[in-house]
Coordinates of C-alpha atoms and ligand atoms in Angstrom, one line a residue:
Chain A
X216 CA -2.1 46.9 -5.6
X217 CA -1.5 43.3 -5.9
X218 CA -4.0 40.3 -6.4
X219 CA -6.0 39.4 -3.5
X220 CA -4.6 35.8 -1.9
X221 CA -8.2 34.9 -1.7
X222 CA -11.0 35.9 -4.1
X223 CA -14.4 34.2 -4.4
X224 CA -16.6 35.3 -7.2
X225 CA -20.7 34.3 -7.1
X226 CA -19.8 30.8 -5.5
X227 CA -22.3 28.4 -4.8
X228 CA -22.7 25.0 -3.1
X229 CA -25.4 22.7 -2.9
X230 CA -25.0 19.7 -1.2
X231 CA -26.9 16.4 -2.2
X232 CA -28.9 15.2 0.4
X233 CA -29.5 11.3 0.6
X234 CA -32.4 9.4 -1.1
X235 CA -34.9 12.4 -1.3
X236 CA -37.8 13.4 -3.3
X237 CA -39.4 16.5 -4.1
X238 CA -37.5 19.4 -1.8
X239 CA -34.8 17.0 -0.7
X240 CA -34.0 16.0 -4.5
X241 CA -32.7 19.1 -5.2
X242 CA -30.5 19.1 -2.3
X243 CA -29.6 21.8 0.5
X244 CA -28.1 25.2 -1.1
X245 CA -25.4 25.9 1.9
X246 CA -23.9 28.6 0.3
X247 CA -25.8 30.9 -2.0
X248 CA -24.1 33.1 -4.6
X249 CA -21.2 34.7 -2.6
X250 CA -18.3 36.9 -3.6
X251 CA -15.6 37.6 -1.2
X252 CA -12.1 38.3 -1.0
X253 CA -9.1 38.5 1.5
X254 CA -6.3 41.2 0.4
X255 CA -2.5 39.5 1.2
X256 CA -1.7 40.3 5.1
X257 CA -5.2 41.0 5.8
X258 CA -7.6 38.9 8.1
X259 CA -10.9 38.5 7.1
X260 CA -13.4 37.5 9.8
X261 CA -16.3 35.4 8.7
X262 CA -19.3 35.4 11.1
X263 CA -22.8 34.1 11.3
X264 CA -25.2 31.9 13.2
X265 CA -24.8 28.2 13.1
X266 CA -25.7 26.2 9.9
X267 CA -24.9 29.7 7.9
X268 CA -22.3 27.9 5.6
X269 CA -19.2 29.5 7.2
X270 CA -17.4 26.3 7.1
X271 CA -18.4 25.2 3.8
X272 CA -17.3 28.7 2.5
X273 CA -14.1 28.3 4.4
X274 CA -13.3 25.1 2.8
X275 CA -13.8 26.1 -0.7
X276 CA -10.8 28.3 -0.6
X277 CA -8.4 25.1 -0.7
X278 CA -10.6 22.8 -2.6
X279 CA -11.9 20.7 0.5
X280 CA -15.2 21.6 -0.6
X281 CA -16.0 21.5 -4.4
X282 CA -18.2 24.7 -5.7
X283 CA -21.5 24.0 -7.4
X284 CA -21.0 27.1 -9.3
X285 CA -18.6 30.2 -9.2
X286 CA -15.2 30.7 -9.2
X287 CA -12.5 30.5 -6.6
X288 CA -9.2 32.0 -7.2
X289 CA -6.5 31.3 -4.3
X290 CA -3.1 32.5 -4.3
X291 CA -3.3 33.8 -8.1
X292 CA -4.9 30.2 -9.3
X293 CA -8.2 29.2 -10.2
X294 CA -8.8 26.0 -7.9
X295 CA -11.0 24.2 -10.3
X296 CA -8.6 24.0 -12.8
X297 CA -5.9 22.7 -10.4
X298 CA -5.2 19.0 -10.9
X299 CA -4.7 16.7 -8.2
X300 CA -1.2 17.8 -8.1
X301 CA -2.0 21.4 -8.4
X302 CA -4.5 21.3 -5.6
X303 CA -1.7 19.6 -3.4
X304 CA 0.8 22.5 -4.5
X305 CA -1.6 24.8 -3.3
X306 CA -2.5 23.3 -0.1
X307 CA 1.2 24.3 0.5
X308 CA 0.7 27.7 0.5
X309 CA -2.8 27.5 2.2
X310 CA -2.9 25.7 5.8
X311 CA -6.0 25.3 8.1
X312 CA -6.6 24.9 11.7
X313 CA -9.9 23.4 12.7
X314 CA -12.2 23.7 15.6
X315 CA -11.4 20.5 17.8
X316 CA -7.9 20.2 18.0
X317 CA -8.3 16.7 19.9
X318 CA -10.2 15.4 16.8
X319 CA -8.0 17.4 14.2
X320 CA -4.7 15.1 15.3
X321 CA -4.2 11.6 14.9
X322 CA -4.5 10.1 18.2
X323 CA -2.1 7.2 17.4
X324 CA 0.5 9.6 16.3
X325 CA 2.8 11.6 18.5
X326 CA 3.5 15.5 17.8
X327 CA 6.7 14.6 15.6
X328 CA 5.0 12.1 13.4
X329 CA 1.7 14.6 12.7
X330 CA 4.7 17.3 11.8
X331 CA 6.7 15.3 10.0
X332 CA 3.8 13.9 7.9
X333 CA 3.2 17.7 6.7
X334 CA 6.7 17.6 5.3
X335 CA 6.5 14.2 3.8
X336 CA 3.4 15.0 1.9
X337 CA 5.7 17.3 -0.3
X338 CA 8.6 14.9 -0.1
X339 CA 10.7 16.6 2.4
X340 CA 12.3 15.7 5.3
X341 CA 13.2 17.5 8.3
X342 CA 15.3 17.8 11.1
X343 CA 14.4 17.8 14.9
X344 CA 16.1 21.0 15.0
X345 CA 13.4 22.4 12.8
X346 CA 10.7 20.8 14.5
X347 CA 11.8 22.0 17.7
X348 CA 11.9 25.5 16.3
X349 CA 8.5 25.2 14.8
X350 CA 7.1 23.9 18.7
X351 CA 8.7 27.2 20.0
X352 CA 7.4 29.5 17.4
X353 CA 3.8 28.3 18.8
X354 CA 5.4 28.5 22.4
X355 CA 5.7 24.8 23.0
X356 CA 8.7 23.2 24.2
X357 CA 10.5 20.4 22.8
X358 CA 9.2 17.9 25.2
X359 CA 5.9 17.8 23.2
X360 CA 7.6 15.9 20.2
X361 CA 7.1 12.7 21.9
X362 CA 3.7 13.4 23.2
X363 CA 0.4 11.8 22.1
X364 CA -2.7 14.0 21.5
X365 CA -4.5 12.5 24.7
X366 CA -1.3 13.6 26.7
X367 CA -2.0 17.4 26.5
X368 CA -4.4 19.8 26.8
X369 CA -6.6 21.6 24.5
X370 CA -4.8 24.7 24.2
X371 CA -1.5 23.1 23.9
X372 CA -3.2 20.8 21.3
X373 CA -4.4 23.7 19.3
X374 CA -0.7 25.3 19.5
X375 CA 0.2 21.9 17.9
X376 CA -2.6 22.3 15.3
X377 CA -1.2 26.1 14.6
X378 CA 2.2 24.7 14.3
X379 CA 1.3 22.0 11.7
X380 CA -0.4 24.9 9.9
X381 CA 2.8 27.1 10.2
X382 CA 5.3 24.0 8.8
X383 CA 5.2 24.8 5.2
X384 CA 5.1 28.7 5.6
X385 CA 1.9 28.9 4.1
X386 CA 0.5 32.5 2.9
X387 CA -3.1 32.1 4.1
X388 CA -4.5 30.3 7.3
X389 CA -8.0 29.3 7.1
X390 CA -9.0 29.0 10.7
X391 CA -12.5 27.3 11.1
X392 CA -13.5 28.5 14.9
X393 CA -10.2 27.9 16.3
X394 CA -11.0 28.7 19.7
X395 CA -14.6 27.6 20.4
X396 CA -13.8 24.0 21.4
X397 CA -11.2 25.5 24.0
X398 CA -11.7 26.9 27.7
X399 CA -12.4 30.6 27.7
X400 CA -8.9 30.8 29.6
X401 CA -7.1 29.8 26.7
X402 CA -8.9 31.5 23.7
X403 CA -7.1 34.6 24.2
X404 CA -3.6 33.1 24.1
X405 CA -4.3 31.2 20.9
X406 CA -6.1 34.5 19.2
X407 CA -3.0 36.5 20.4
X408 CA -0.7 33.8 18.7
X409 CA -2.4 34.0 15.3
X410 CA -2.4 37.7 15.6
X411 CA 1.1 37.4 16.2
X412 CA 1.5 35.6 13.0
X413 CA -0.3 37.9 10.7
X414 CA 1.4 40.8 11.9
X415 CA 5.1 39.2 12.3
X416 CA 4.9 36.8 9.3
X417 CA 2.5 38.7 7.2
X418 CA 0.5 35.9 6.8
X419 CA -3.6 36.4 5.8
X420 CA -6.1 34.9 7.4
X421 CA -9.7 33.7 6.8
X422 CA -11.2 33.6 10.5
X423 CA -14.6 31.9 10.9
X424 CA -16.1 32.4 14.2
X425 CA -19.6 32.9 15.4
X426 CA -18.4 35.1 18.2
X427 CA -18.1 38.8 16.9
X428 CA -16.7 39.8 20.0
X429 CA -13.4 37.4 18.8
X430 CA -13.5 38.8 15.1
X431 CA -14.0 42.6 16.3
X432 CA -10.5 42.3 17.8
X433 CA -8.6 40.2 15.7
X434 CA -9.6 40.8 11.8
X435 CA -9.3 44.0 9.9
X436 CA -12.5 43.4 8.0
X437 CA -15.9 41.2 8.8
X438 CA -18.3 39.4 6.4
X439 CA -21.4 38.5 8.2
X440 CA -23.3 35.2 6.8
X441 CA -26.8 34.2 7.0
X442 CA -28.3 31.2 5.4
X443 CA -25.7 30.6 2.6
X444 CA -25.4 34.6 1.8
X445 CA -23.3 37.5 2.9
X446 CA -25.3 40.2 4.3
X447 CA -22.9 42.8 5.3
X448 CA -19.0 43.3 4.9
X449 CA -16.9 46.3 6.5
X450 CA -14.2 47.5 8.7
X451 CA -14.6 45.3 12.1
X452 CA -14.8 48.5 14.2
X453 CA -17.3 50.0 11.8
X454 CA -19.8 47.0 11.8
X455 CA -19.4 46.8 15.3
X456 CA -20.4 50.2 16.2
X457 CA -23.3 50.5 13.7
X458 CA -24.7 47.5 12.3
X459 CA -26.8 47.5 9.3
X460 CA -28.8 44.2 8.8
X461 CA -31.0 42.6 11.7
X462 CA -28.8 39.7 11.8
X463 CA -25.6 41.6 12.5
X464 CA -27.6 43.7 15.1
X465 CA -28.6 40.2 16.7
X466 CA -25.0 39.4 16.7
X467 CA -23.6 42.4 18.4
X468 CA -26.5 42.0 21.0
X469 CA -25.6 38.7 21.8
X470 CA -22.1 39.6 22.7
X471 CA -22.2 41.4 25.8
X472 CA -19.3 44.1 26.4
X473 CA -18.4 42.0 29.9
X474 CA -17.8 39.0 27.7
X475 CA -15.1 40.7 25.5
X476 CA -11.6 38.8 25.8
X477 CA -9.1 40.7 27.4
Chain B
X98 CA -12.3 20.3 26.0
X99 CA -14.6 17.1 24.9
X100 CA -12.4 13.5 25.0
X101 CA -15.4 11.7 22.9
X102 CA -13.7 12.0 19.6
X103 CA -11.0 9.7 21.0
X104 CA -11.6 6.5 22.4
X105 CA -10.2 4.6 25.4
X106 CA -8.9 1.8 23.1
X107 CA -7.1 4.1 21.0
X108 CA -5.4 5.6 23.6
X109 CA -4.5 2.3 24.9
X110 CA -3.2 1.5 21.5
X111 CA -1.2 5.0 21.2
X112 CA 0.4 3.8 24.4
X113 CA 0.2 -0.1 23.3
X114 CA 3.9 -0.7 22.5
X115 CA 4.0 -0.4 26.4
X116 CA 1.2 -3.1 27.1
X117 CA 1.8 -5.6 24.3
X118 CA -1.9 -7.1 23.1
X119 CA -0.8 -10.4 23.7
X120 CA -0.2 -9.7 27.5
X121 CA -3.9 -8.3 27.7
X122 CA -5.2 -11.2 25.8
X123 CA -3.4 -13.6 28.2
X124 CA -4.8 -11.8 31.1
X125 CA -8.0 -12.5 29.9
X126 CA -9.4 -15.9 31.0
X127 CA -11.5 -16.8 27.9
X128 CA -8.4 -15.2 25.6
X129 CA -5.8 -17.5 27.6
X130 CA -8.0 -20.7 27.3
X131 CA -8.8 -20.0 23.7
X132 CA -5.3 -19.4 22.6
X133 CA -4.0 -22.5 24.6
X134 CA -6.7 -24.6 23.0
X135 CA -5.8 -23.3 19.3
X136 CA -1.7 -23.4 19.7
X137 CA -1.4 -27.0 21.3
X138 CA -3.0 -28.4 18.0
X139 CA -1.5 -26.0 15.8
X140 CA 2.2 -26.9 17.3
X141 CA 1.4 -30.6 17.0
X142 CA 0.1 -29.9 13.3
X143 CA 3.2 -28.0 12.6
X144 CA 5.8 -30.4 14.3
X145 CA 4.2 -33.3 13.0
X146 CA 7.2 -35.4 11.6
X147 CA 9.0 -34.6 14.9
X148 CA 6.2 -36.0 17.1
X149 CA 5.5 -39.0 15.0
X150 CA 9.4 -39.7 14.8
X151 CA 9.5 -39.1 18.6
X152 CA 6.2 -41.7 18.7
X153 CA 8.3 -44.1 16.8
X154 CA 5.6 -44.3 14.1
X155 CA 4.7 -43.1 10.7
X156 CA 1.4 -42.2 8.9
X157 CA 1.3 -45.1 6.6
X158 CA 2.7 -48.6 8.3
X159 CA -0.4 -50.9 8.7
X160 CA 0.0 -52.7 12.0
X161 CA -2.7 -55.4 11.0
X162 CA -1.2 -57.7 13.9
X163 CA -3.0 -55.0 16.4
X164 CA -6.5 -55.7 14.7
X165 CA -8.9 -58.3 15.8
X166 CA -8.7 -60.8 12.6
X167 CA -12.6 -60.8 12.7
X168 CA -14.2 -57.6 11.9
X169 CA -10.6 -55.4 12.0
X170 CA -11.4 -53.9 15.1
X171 CA -8.0 -52.4 17.2
X172 CA -7.5 -54.7 20.1
X173 CA -7.1 -53.1 23.5
X174 CA -8.9 -50.6 25.5
X175 CA -9.5 -46.9 23.8
X176 CA -9.2 -48.0 20.3
X177 CA -5.7 -49.5 21.0
X178 CA -4.0 -47.0 23.0
X179 CA -0.8 -48.1 24.4
X180 CA 2.9 -46.8 24.6
X181 CA 3.8 -47.7 21.1
X182 CA 0.6 -46.2 19.5
X183 CA -0.6 -43.2 21.8
X184 CA -4.0 -42.8 20.3
X185 CA -4.6 -46.7 19.1
X186 CA -4.8 -47.7 15.6
X187 CA -7.0 -47.0 12.7
X188 CA -9.8 -49.9 12.3
X189 CA -9.1 -52.4 9.5
X190 CA -6.1 -50.8 8.0
X191 CA -4.4 -50.6 11.5
X192 CA -2.3 -47.4 10.7
X193 CA -1.0 -45.3 13.7
X194 CA -4.0 -42.8 14.8
X195 CA -1.9 -40.4 16.4
X196 CA 0.2 -39.7 13.0
X197 CA -3.1 -39.3 11.3
X198 CA -4.4 -36.8 13.5
X199 CA -1.2 -34.6 13.6
X200 CA -0.8 -35.0 9.8
X201 CA -4.1 -34.4 9.6
X202 CA -4.2 -31.0 11.3
X203 CA -1.4 -30.0 9.4
X204 CA -3.3 -30.5 6.1
X205 CA -6.7 -28.5 7.6
X206 CA -4.7 -25.9 9.1
X207 CA -2.7 -25.4 6.4
X208 CA -5.6 -24.8 4.0
X209 CA -8.0 -23.0 6.6
X210 CA -4.8 -20.5 7.3
X211 CA -4.3 -20.4 3.5
X212 CA -7.9 -19.1 2.8
X213 CA -8.0 -17.0 5.7
X214 CA -5.0 -15.0 4.8
X215 CA -6.3 -14.6 1.3
X216 CA -10.1 -13.7 1.9
X217 CA -8.9 -11.0 4.5
X218 CA -6.1 -9.7 2.5
X219 CA -8.3 -9.3 -0.1
X220 CA -11.3 -7.6 2.1
X221 CA -8.6 -5.4 3.7
X222 CA -7.6 -4.0 0.5
X223 CA -11.2 -3.7 -0.9
X224 CA -12.4 -2.1 2.4
X225 CA -10.0 0.2 2.4
X226 CA -10.5 1.6 -1.1
X227 CA -14.5 1.6 -0.3
X228 CA -13.8 3.7 2.8
X229 CA -11.4 6.1 0.9
X230 CA -12.9 6.5 -2.3
X231 CA -16.7 5.7 -1.2
X232 CA -18.8 6.8 -4.0
X233 CA -19.4 4.4 -7.0
X234 CA -16.9 2.0 -5.8
X235 CA -18.8 1.6 -2.6
X236 CA -22.1 1.3 -4.5
X237 CA -20.6 -1.5 -7.0
X238 CA -18.9 -3.5 -4.4
X239 CA -22.4 -3.4 -2.2
X240 CA -23.9 -4.7 -5.0
X241 CA -21.6 -7.5 -5.7
X242 CA -21.4 -8.4 -2.1
X243 CA -25.3 -8.7 -1.9
X244 CA -25.3 -10.8 -5.0
X245 CA -22.7 -13.1 -3.2
X246 CA -25.3 -13.2 0.1
X247 CA -27.8 -14.6 -2.3
X248 CA -25.6 -17.3 -3.7
X249 CA -25.7 -20.6 -2.1
X250 CA -21.7 -20.5 -1.4
X251 CA -21.7 -24.0 0.5
X252 CA -23.6 -25.7 -2.3
X253 CA -21.3 -24.1 -5.0
X254 CA -18.1 -25.3 -3.1
X255 CA -19.2 -28.8 -3.0
X256 CA -20.2 -28.8 -6.3
X257 CA -16.6 -27.2 -7.7
X258 CA -14.9 -29.6 -5.4
X259 CA -17.0 -32.4 -6.8
X260 CA -15.8 -31.7 -10.3
X261 CA -12.4 -30.8 -9.8
X262 CA -10.0 -32.6 -12.3
X263 CA -7.9 -35.1 -10.6
X264 CA -4.6 -33.4 -12.1
X265 CA -5.3 -30.3 -10.1
X266 CA -4.1 -29.5 -6.9
X267 CA -6.9 -30.2 -4.5
X268 CA -5.9 -28.3 -1.6
X269 CA -4.9 -24.8 -4.0
X270 CA -8.2 -25.1 -5.1
X271 CA -10.1 -25.8 -1.9
X272 CA -7.9 -22.5 -0.5
X273 CA -9.4 -20.4 -3.5
X274 CA -12.9 -21.5 -3.6
X275 CA -13.0 -21.0 0.3
X276 CA -11.0 -17.6 0.2
X277 CA -13.6 -16.8 -2.7
X278 CA -16.5 -17.1 -0.4
X279 CA -14.9 -15.6 2.5
X280 CA -13.9 -11.8 1.6
X281 CA -17.6 -10.6 1.5
X282 CA -18.4 -10.0 5.2
X283 CA -15.0 -8.8 6.3
X284 CA -14.9 -6.6 3.1
X285 CA -18.2 -4.7 4.2
X286 CA -17.1 -4.6 7.8
X287 CA -14.0 -3.0 7.0
X288 CA -15.5 -0.7 4.2
X289 CA -17.9 0.6 6.6
X290 CA -14.8 1.2 9.2
X291 CA -12.8 2.8 6.8
X292 CA -15.7 5.2 5.7
X293 CA -16.1 6.1 9.3
X294 CA -12.3 6.6 9.8
X295 CA -12.0 8.7 6.4
X296 CA -14.8 10.9 7.9
X297 CA -13.0 11.8 10.9
X298 CA -11.3 15.3 11.4
X299 CA -7.9 14.5 11.5
X300 CA -8.0 12.8 8.0
X301 CA -9.4 16.0 6.8
X302 CA -6.7 17.9 8.2
X303 CA -4.1 15.5 6.8
X304 CA -5.7 16.2 3.3
X305 CA -5.8 20.0 3.8
X306 CA -1.8 19.5 4.1
X307 CA -1.7 18.3 0.6
X308 CA -1.1 14.6 1.8
X309 CA -1.4 12.3 -1.1
X310 CA -3.9 9.5 -1.0
X311 CA -1.6 6.6 -0.3
X312 CA -0.2 9.1 2.4
X313 CA -3.5 9.1 4.1
X314 CA -4.2 5.6 3.7
X315 CA -1.0 4.3 5.1
X316 CA -0.4 6.7 7.7
X317 CA -3.9 8.0 8.9
X318 CA -6.7 5.1 8.1
X319 CA -4.5 1.6 8.1
X320 CA -3.2 1.8 12.2
X321 CA -7.0 2.5 12.8
X322 CA -8.0 -0.5 10.9
X323 CA -5.4 -2.8 11.9
X324 CA -7.2 -4.3 15.0
X325 CA -10.2 -5.0 13.0
X326 CA -8.2 -6.5 10.4
X327 CA -6.7 -9.2 12.8
X328 CA -9.7 -9.7 14.6
X329 CA -11.5 -10.6 11.5
X330 CA -8.9 -13.0 10.6
X331 CA -9.1 -14.8 13.9
X332 CA -12.8 -14.9 13.3
X333 CA -12.7 -16.5 10.0
X334 CA -10.2 -19.1 10.9
X335 CA -12.4 -21.6 13.1
X336 CA -15.5 -21.2 10.3
X337 CA -12.9 -22.4 7.4
X338 CA -11.3 -25.3 9.7
X339 CA -15.0 -26.6 9.9
X340 CA -15.8 -26.4 6.2
X341 CA -12.6 -28.0 5.4
X342 CA -13.6 -30.7 7.9
X343 CA -17.2 -30.9 6.4
X344 CA -16.0 -31.0 2.7
X345 CA -13.8 -34.0 3.9
X346 CA -16.3 -35.4 5.5
X347 CA -18.4 -35.4 2.5
X348 CA -15.7 -36.7 0.7
X349 CA -14.9 -33.7 -1.7
X350 CA -12.0 -32.1 0.2
X351 CA -8.4 -33.3 -0.2
X352 CA -7.0 -36.2 -2.1
X353 CA -7.9 -39.9 -0.5
X354 CA -4.3 -40.4 0.5
X355 CA -3.7 -37.1 2.5
X356 CA -4.3 -37.5 6.2
X357 CA -7.5 -35.0 6.9
X358 CA -9.5 -34.4 10.1
X359 CA -12.8 -34.5 8.6
X360 CA -11.9 -37.8 6.4
X361 CA -11.1 -39.4 9.7
X362 CA -14.4 -38.2 11.0
X363 CA -16.4 -39.6 8.0
X364 CA -14.3 -43.2 8.0
X365 CA -15.2 -43.3 11.6
X366 CA -19.0 -43.3 11.3
X367 CA -19.7 -46.8 10.3
X368 CA -17.6 -47.5 13.7
X369 CA -19.4 -45.5 16.1
X370 CA -22.9 -46.5 14.4
X371 CA -22.0 -50.2 15.4
X372 CA -20.2 -49.1 18.6
X373 CA -17.1 -51.2 17.7
X374 CA -14.4 -48.4 18.1
X375 CA -15.9 -45.2 19.2
X376 CA -12.2 -43.5 19.8
X377 CA -11.6 -43.5 16.1
X378 CA -14.0 -40.7 16.2
X379 CA -13.5 -39.3 19.8
X380 CA -9.8 -38.4 19.1
X381 CA -9.9 -36.6 15.6
X382 CA -13.3 -35.0 16.7
X383 CA -12.0 -33.8 20.1
X384 CA -8.8 -32.1 18.0
X385 CA -11.6 -30.5 15.6
X386 CA -13.3 -29.2 18.3
X387 CA -10.2 -27.8 20.2
X388 CA -9.2 -26.0 17.2
X389 CA -12.7 -24.3 16.3
X390 CA -13.8 -23.7 19.7
X391 CA -10.4 -22.4 20.8
X392 CA -10.1 -20.2 17.5
X393 CA -13.5 -18.8 18.5
X394 CA -12.6 -17.8 21.9
X395 CA -9.3 -16.4 21.0
X396 CA -11.1 -14.3 18.3
X397 CA -13.5 -13.0 20.6
X398 CA -11.1 -12.1 23.3
X399 CA -9.0 -10.3 20.5
X400 CA -12.2 -8.4 19.5
X401 CA -12.5 -7.0 23.0
X402 CA -9.0 -6.6 23.8
X403 CA -8.7 -4.4 20.6
X404 CA -11.9 -2.9 21.3
X405 CA -13.0 -3.1 17.6
X406 CA -16.6 -3.5 16.5
X407 CA -17.7 -6.1 13.9
X408 CA -21.2 -5.8 13.5
X409 CA -21.9 -5.5 9.8
X410 CA -22.8 -1.3 9.8
X411 CA -23.8 -1.5 6.0
Ligands
ATP528 N1 -21.5 17.2 4.0 C1 -22.6 17.8 3.8 N2 -23.8 17.2 3.1 C2 -25.1 17.8 3.6 N3 -25.4 19.0 4.0 C3 -24.1 19.4 4.7 C4 -22.9 19.0 4.8 N4 -22.2 19.9 5.3 C5 -22.4 21.0 5.9 N5 -24.0 20.9 5.3 C6 -25.2 21.9 5.6 O1 -25.0 22.7 5.3 C7 -25.0 23.7 6.1 C8 -24.1 24.9 6.5 O2 -23.1 23.9 6.9 P1 -21.9 24.7 7.5 O3 -21.3 23.5 8.3 O4 -21.2 25.3 6.4 O5 -22.3 25.8 8.6 P2 -21.3 26.8 9.5 O6 -21.9 28.0 9.1 O7 -20.0 26.4 9.5 O8 -22.4 26.0 11.0 P3 -21.5 25.7 12.4 O9 -21.4 27.4 13.3 O10 -22.4 25.2 13.1 O11 -20.2 25.4 12.1 C9 -25.8 23.3 7.3 O12 -27.4 23.1 7.4 C10 -25.1 21.7 7.2 O13 -26.1 20.8 7.7
MG529 MG1 -18.6 25.5 10.9

């Protein structure tokens, strides 16, 4: 079996908190000795209550957050040993989709400028035809190229954000609650889009969510986080059918069958 | 879907290429009035040689025939206003006051603009760096700015200008000294704003695509700081105009033979005390007032139109 696309070993993150004495001076341990891996082509769901350290953990995969200890190997490379350039090259292969599409797109840039900047970041240029094809792959028409973020809906913007993530043909996409800022009606569309990408293009996913129902349908495996630690991992169906940890049970109970996306 | 992460001003700015800022500025009464008050003297200063030629005068000829031989007071009403001398003549020397004033605007504004451009350009570069890199740069720059605050700047400027060796160009020294004290508050404001922009999600998103620092600064941050920089520039102008005038008033401004608004005001003092020629002060005083008040009005209106906040956030 080939090397996992992402492998974290015993990683911790301690945030320094401003101007504290005593307890505060030690900082806040957001991630506490976590190990996890994502196989190539796999979608791993990361669930947990708010503040459990999911976003922090996810951002360590592409170096946006630097771990206090432990090792992160992404795409076969030790992230801590990559220099500035190495990290930028890594980010070609590891793209990210954020929670709030409106906030994660520059309000002063058209969709075209946003997409062009991704190529520019790596010294590449692109053609309008390529950009149109990119938009079509996320289900948007060519007319979106000239639009500003405030001229599109949340669901359309999240498609633009997915297009931005796909621009450089990544091997891994980190999706940090990609649907929780969206209307319930468009959530399933975005999730189906991501699932198609995994199936058709073989892209691996680290999918963060606090909604176990979403994770169950769209991830192969689940890792459950609580207060900075992973308390349970396993195949999605299994976790959902027979949750072992009290935290997982609470999450399962909080997702009534009726609210499952179709 | 929450729209709170984007301000109305940013939407306007995005569409802004359609509604130019100047148009919106002129639609605001204070903006239009301020701009006119600023631009009329500005154009007069820029076209000084032309205007003076049209008037048929020059800034140096002494028209002693227009003065009262007893005391040197200009003859005639309003300090000797006539078709030949639009604002009368200067007491004792008899040189044309209009010529003195338009040439004076020229040197005063030249220095004020120079100082504002230099200090705001430096503040913009430093502030952007503070916002992007944060950390120790923010700490060091913050301490330096605190130190400069505790420093009696105006006193220092006066002292420096008083000891400038005669062979050095006083105008250039004045620009440098004013700029030296002018960058601190703007740098802190721009730094705080740049830090806020740097923390926004779209900057993190750009970073996640592997964009290099310069691209993030140039394409993601600077467009969000441009309005603030323009407003800070407009707001720093009137202060520099009055300080230049004040320094010349105190006799430590430009060289004695260079026409200058502050110097005219200072020279007019004895004539106003004695009441012999109040117009000698009123004309240049009105021009200084127009420039300072106009620039302040225009700067405030511009701030409102661009919706930038200029409170010192640190
Ligand atoms: N830059 C930071 N500095 C200090 N503390 C931070 C920072 N970022 C996150 N934290 C803290 O670390 C903890 C974990 O945050 P994180 O964002 O990773 O949680 P999360 O599981 O993604 O939560 P949510 O579901 O609300 O997004 C939180 O208590 C948070 O307050
Ligand atoms: Mg989060």
